[in-house]
Rosetta silent file (secondary structure, phi, psi, omega in degrees, C-alpha in Angstrom):
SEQUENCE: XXXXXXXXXXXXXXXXXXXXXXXXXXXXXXXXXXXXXXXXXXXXXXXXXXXXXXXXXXXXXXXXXXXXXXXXXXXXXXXXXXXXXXXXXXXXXXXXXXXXXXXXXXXXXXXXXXXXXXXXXXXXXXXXXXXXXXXXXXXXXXXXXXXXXXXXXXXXXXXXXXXXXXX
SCORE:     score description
SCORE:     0.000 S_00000001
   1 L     0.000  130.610 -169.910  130.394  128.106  106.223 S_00000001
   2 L   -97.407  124.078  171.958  132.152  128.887  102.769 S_00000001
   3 L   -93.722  146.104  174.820  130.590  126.874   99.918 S_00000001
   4 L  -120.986 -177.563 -168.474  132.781  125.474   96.946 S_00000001
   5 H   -67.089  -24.348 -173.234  131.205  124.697   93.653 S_00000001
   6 H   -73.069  -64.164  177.661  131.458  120.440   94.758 S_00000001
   7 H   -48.264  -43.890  176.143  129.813  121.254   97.692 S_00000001
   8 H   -83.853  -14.128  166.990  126.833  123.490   96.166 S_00000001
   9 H   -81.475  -34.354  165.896  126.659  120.648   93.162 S_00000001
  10 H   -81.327  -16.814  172.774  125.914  117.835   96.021 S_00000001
  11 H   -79.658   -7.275  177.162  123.200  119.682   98.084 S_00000001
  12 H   -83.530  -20.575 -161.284  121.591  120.310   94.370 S_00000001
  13 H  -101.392   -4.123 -179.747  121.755  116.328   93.554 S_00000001
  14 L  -110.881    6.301 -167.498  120.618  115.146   97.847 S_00000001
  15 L    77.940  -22.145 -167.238  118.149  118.643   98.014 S_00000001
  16 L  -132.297  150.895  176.143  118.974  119.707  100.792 S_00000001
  17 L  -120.103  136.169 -167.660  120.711  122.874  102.018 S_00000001
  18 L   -75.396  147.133 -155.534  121.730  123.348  105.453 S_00000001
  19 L   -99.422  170.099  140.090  119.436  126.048  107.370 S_00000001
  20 L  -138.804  106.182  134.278  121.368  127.255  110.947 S_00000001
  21 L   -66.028  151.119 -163.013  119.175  128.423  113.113 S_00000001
  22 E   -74.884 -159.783  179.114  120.073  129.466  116.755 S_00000001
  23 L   -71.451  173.263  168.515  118.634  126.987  119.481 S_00000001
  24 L   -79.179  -20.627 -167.410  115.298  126.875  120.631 S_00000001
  25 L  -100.047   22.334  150.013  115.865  127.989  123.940 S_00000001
  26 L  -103.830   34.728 -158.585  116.714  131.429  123.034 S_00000001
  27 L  -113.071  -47.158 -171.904  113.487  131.941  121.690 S_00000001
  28 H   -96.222  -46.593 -175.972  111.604  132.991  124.725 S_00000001
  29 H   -35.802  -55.949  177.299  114.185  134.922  127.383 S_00000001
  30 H   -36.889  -40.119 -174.594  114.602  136.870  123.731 S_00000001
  31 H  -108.076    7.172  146.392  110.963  138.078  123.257 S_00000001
  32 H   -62.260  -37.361 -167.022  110.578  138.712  126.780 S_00000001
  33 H   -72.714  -15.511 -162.763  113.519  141.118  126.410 S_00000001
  34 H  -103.116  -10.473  125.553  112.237  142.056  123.493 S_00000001
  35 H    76.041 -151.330 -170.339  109.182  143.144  125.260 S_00000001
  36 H   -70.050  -68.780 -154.218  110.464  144.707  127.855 S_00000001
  37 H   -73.571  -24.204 -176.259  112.613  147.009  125.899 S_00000001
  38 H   -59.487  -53.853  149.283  109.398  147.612  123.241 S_00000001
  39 H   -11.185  -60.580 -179.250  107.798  148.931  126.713 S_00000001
  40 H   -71.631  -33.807 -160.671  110.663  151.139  127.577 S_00000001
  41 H   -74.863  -32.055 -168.305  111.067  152.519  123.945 S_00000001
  42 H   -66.725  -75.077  175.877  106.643  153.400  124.028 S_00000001
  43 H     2.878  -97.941 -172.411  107.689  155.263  127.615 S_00000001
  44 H   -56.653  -14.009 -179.200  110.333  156.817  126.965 S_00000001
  45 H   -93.287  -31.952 -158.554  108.548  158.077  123.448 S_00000001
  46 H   -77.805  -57.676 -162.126  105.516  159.199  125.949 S_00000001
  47 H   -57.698  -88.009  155.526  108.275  161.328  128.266 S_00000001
  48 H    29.369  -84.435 -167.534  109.421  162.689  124.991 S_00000001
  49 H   -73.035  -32.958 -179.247  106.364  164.151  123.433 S_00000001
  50 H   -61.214  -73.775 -146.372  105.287  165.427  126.906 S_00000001
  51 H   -72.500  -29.844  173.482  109.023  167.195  127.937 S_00000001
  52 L   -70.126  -27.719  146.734  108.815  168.413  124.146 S_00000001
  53 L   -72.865  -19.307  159.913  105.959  170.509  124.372 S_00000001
  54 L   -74.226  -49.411 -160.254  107.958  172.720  126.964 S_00000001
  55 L  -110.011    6.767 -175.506  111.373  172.906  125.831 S_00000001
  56 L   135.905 -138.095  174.377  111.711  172.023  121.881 S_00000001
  57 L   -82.918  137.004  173.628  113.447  169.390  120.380 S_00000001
  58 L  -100.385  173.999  174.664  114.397  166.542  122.556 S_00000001
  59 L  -110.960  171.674  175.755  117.630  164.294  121.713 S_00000001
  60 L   -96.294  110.322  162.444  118.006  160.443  122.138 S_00000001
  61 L   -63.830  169.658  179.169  119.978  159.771  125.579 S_00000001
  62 H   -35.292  -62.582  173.954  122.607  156.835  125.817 S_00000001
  63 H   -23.601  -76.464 -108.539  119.892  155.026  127.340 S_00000001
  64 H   -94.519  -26.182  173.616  117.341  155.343  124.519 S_00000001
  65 H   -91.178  -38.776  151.468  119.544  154.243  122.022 S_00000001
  66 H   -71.316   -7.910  144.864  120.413  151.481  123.926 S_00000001
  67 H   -63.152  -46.633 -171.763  117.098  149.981  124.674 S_00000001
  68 H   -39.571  -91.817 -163.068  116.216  150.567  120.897 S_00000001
  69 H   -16.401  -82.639  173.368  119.620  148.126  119.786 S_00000001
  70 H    -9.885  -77.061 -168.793  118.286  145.873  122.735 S_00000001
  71 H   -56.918  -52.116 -166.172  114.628  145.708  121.195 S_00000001
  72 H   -59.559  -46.831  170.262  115.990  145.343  117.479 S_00000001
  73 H   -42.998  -57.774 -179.346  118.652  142.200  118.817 S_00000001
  74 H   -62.440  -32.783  163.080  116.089  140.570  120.527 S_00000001
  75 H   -72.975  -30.893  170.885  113.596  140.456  118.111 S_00000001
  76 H   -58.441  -78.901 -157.938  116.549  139.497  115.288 S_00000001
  77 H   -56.594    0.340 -174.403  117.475  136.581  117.822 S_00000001
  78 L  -108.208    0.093  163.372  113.838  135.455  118.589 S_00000001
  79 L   -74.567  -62.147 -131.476  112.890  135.480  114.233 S_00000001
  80 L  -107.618    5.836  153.541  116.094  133.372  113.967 S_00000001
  81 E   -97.186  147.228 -156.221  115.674  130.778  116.712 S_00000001
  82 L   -71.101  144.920  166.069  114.151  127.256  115.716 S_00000001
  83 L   -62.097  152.383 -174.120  110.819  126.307  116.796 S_00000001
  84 L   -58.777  -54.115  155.395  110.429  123.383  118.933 S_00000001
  85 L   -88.168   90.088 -162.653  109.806  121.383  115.964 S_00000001
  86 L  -103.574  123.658 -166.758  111.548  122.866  112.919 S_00000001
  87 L  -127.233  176.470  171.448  110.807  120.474  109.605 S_00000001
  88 L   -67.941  -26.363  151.239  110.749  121.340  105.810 S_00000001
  89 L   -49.402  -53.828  156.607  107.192  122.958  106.822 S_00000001
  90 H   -36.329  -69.910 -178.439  108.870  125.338  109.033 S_00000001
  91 H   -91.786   26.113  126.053  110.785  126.761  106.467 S_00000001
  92 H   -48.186  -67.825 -160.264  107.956  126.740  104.083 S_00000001
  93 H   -70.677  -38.095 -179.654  105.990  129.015  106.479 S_00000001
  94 H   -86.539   -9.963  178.092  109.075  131.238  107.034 S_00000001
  95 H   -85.651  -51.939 -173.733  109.965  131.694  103.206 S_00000001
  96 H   -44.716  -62.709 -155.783  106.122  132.180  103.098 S_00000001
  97 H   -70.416  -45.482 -176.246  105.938  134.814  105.925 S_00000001
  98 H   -81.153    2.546 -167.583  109.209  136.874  104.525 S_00000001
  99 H  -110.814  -46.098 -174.143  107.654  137.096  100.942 S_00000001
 100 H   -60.427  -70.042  174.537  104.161  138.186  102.769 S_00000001
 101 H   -31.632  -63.041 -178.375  106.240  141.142  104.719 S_00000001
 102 H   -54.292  -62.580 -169.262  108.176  142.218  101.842 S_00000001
 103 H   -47.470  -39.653  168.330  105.023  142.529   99.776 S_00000001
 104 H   -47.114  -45.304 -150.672  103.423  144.370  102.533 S_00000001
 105 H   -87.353  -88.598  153.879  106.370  146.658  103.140 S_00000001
 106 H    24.526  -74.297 -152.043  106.399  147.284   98.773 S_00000001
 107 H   -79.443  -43.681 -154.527  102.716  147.755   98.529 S_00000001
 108 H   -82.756  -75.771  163.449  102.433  150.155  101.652 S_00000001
 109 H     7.302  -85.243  170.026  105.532  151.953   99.622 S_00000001
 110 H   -30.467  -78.037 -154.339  103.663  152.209   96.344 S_00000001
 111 H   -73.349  -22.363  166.396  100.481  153.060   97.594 S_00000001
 112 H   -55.593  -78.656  173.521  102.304  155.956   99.932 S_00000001
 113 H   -41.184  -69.349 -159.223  104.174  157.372   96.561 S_00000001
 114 H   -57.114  -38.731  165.238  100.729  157.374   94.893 S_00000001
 115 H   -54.854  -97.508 -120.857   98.972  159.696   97.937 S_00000001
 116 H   -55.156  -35.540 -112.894  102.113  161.852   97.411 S_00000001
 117 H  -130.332  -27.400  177.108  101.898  162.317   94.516 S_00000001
 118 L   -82.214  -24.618 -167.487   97.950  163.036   94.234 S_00000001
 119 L   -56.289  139.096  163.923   98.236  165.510   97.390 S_00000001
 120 L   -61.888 -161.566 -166.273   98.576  169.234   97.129 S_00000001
 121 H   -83.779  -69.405 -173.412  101.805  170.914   98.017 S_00000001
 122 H   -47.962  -14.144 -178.510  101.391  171.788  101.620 S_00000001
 123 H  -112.238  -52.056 -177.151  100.228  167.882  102.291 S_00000001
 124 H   -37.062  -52.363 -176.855  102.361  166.558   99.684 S_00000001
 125 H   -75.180  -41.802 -179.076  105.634  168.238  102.225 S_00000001
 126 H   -82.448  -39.967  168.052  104.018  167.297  105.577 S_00000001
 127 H   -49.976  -29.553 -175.041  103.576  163.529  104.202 S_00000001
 128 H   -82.978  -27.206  149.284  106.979  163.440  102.973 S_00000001
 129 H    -9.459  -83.981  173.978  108.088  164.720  106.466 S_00000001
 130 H   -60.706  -12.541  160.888  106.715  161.913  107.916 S_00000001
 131 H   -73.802  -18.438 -171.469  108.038  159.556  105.973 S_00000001
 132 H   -66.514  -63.183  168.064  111.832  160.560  106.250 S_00000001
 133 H    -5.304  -43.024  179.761  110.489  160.771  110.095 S_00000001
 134 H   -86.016  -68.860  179.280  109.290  157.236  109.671 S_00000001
 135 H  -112.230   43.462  171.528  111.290  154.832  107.483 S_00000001
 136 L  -100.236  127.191  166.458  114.555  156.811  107.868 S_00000001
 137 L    83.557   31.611 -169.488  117.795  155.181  109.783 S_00000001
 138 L    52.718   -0.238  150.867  116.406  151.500  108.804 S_00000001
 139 H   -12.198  -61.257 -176.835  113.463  152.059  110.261 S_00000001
 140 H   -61.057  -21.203  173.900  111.517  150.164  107.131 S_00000001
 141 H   -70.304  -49.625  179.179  113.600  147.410  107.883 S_00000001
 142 H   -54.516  -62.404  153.704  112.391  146.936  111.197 S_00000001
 143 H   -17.265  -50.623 -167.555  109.231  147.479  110.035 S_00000001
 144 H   -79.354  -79.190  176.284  109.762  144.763  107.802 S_00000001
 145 H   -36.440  -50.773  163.329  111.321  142.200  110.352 S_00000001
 146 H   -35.778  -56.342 -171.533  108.168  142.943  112.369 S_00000001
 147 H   -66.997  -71.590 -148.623  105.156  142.054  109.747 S_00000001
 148 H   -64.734  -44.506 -178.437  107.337  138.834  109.123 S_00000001
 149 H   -55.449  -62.313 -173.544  107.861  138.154  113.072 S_00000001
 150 H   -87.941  -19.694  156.442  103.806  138.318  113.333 S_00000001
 151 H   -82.514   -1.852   98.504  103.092  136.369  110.161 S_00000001
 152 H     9.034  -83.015 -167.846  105.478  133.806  111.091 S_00000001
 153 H   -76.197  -16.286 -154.244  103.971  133.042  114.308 S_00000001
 154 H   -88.426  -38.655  157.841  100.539  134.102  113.843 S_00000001
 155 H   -41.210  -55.765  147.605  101.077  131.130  111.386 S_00000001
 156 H   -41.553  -63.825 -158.298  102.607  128.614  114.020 S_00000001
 157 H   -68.974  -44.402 -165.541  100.104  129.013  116.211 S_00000001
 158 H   -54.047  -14.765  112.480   97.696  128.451  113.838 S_00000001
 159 H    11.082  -77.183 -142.879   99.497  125.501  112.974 S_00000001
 160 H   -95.572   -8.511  158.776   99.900  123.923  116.551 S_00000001
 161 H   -60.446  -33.238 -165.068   95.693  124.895  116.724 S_00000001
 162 H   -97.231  -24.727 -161.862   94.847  122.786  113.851 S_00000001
 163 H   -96.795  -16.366  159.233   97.190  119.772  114.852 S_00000001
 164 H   -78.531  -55.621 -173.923   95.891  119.996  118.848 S_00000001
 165 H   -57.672    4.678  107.755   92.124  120.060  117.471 S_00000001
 166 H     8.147  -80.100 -165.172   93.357  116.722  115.731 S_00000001
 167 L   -49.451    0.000    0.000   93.906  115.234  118.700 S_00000001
């Protein structure tokens, strides 16, 4: 939806700006799939390390890269479908939850460059290894979507805990 300036001056004078989330009923077939394919990717990482100790370097098959995509979709569409009740709390808790991730993601950042940076040479080169190794190829992003994904809901439930013990 393309905003014009009349249009972003009346959601500032009624408050409210429209969210679009997908339906609720993509929410769970999604995180089963998403899983499933988390399952296949741990495997298939297992296969890997084992087949990797004989012959070298392994490659990513067709597959492997297409269960990743799979796992990354599925978890995008199961962040961005609405909860059975989605209110001005909801997206309190999810503005909440994406500010908690990013800080996480930041801080884990920081405090990584500071170990580098205190390390000798030979650990100073094998950390930075692991990091290309690590948050390389949008990895950190994922990373990111993840943290947010489990404070999000970890949030919900705790949520739909306090409002059954209510009852």
């Amino acid at each position: 939806m393309i905003f014009d300036n009349k249009t972003l001056h009346l959601q500032k004078q009624t408050g409210k700006m429209e969210h679009k989330l997908l339906p609720h009923k993509f929410q769970t077939p999604a995180f089963i799939t998403f899983v499933v394919s988390f399952i296949l990717v741990l495997i298939s990482a297992i296969i890997d390390t084992q087949s990797a100790l004989f012959q070298g370097e392994t490659t990513r098959t067709i597959f492997q890269v297409f269960v990743i995509v799979l796992m990354y979709a599925s978890l995008l569409v199961t962040i961005f479908s609405a909860e059975k009740l989605e209110d001005e709390m909801m997206t309190s808790m999810r503005l909440n939850s994406a500010a908690l991730a990013f800080t996480i993601g930041f801080g884990l950042i920081a405090v990584l460059n500071i170990i580098q940076v205190l390390l000798p040479d030979a650990a100073y080169e094998a950390l930075k290894a692991w990091r290309v190794r690590s948050f390389w190829n949008g990895n950190a992003i994922i990373y990111l979507v993840i943290i947010y994904f489990l404070a999000f809901k970890i949030k919900v439930w705790n949520l739909e805990k306090r409002m059954k013990d209510e009852e």
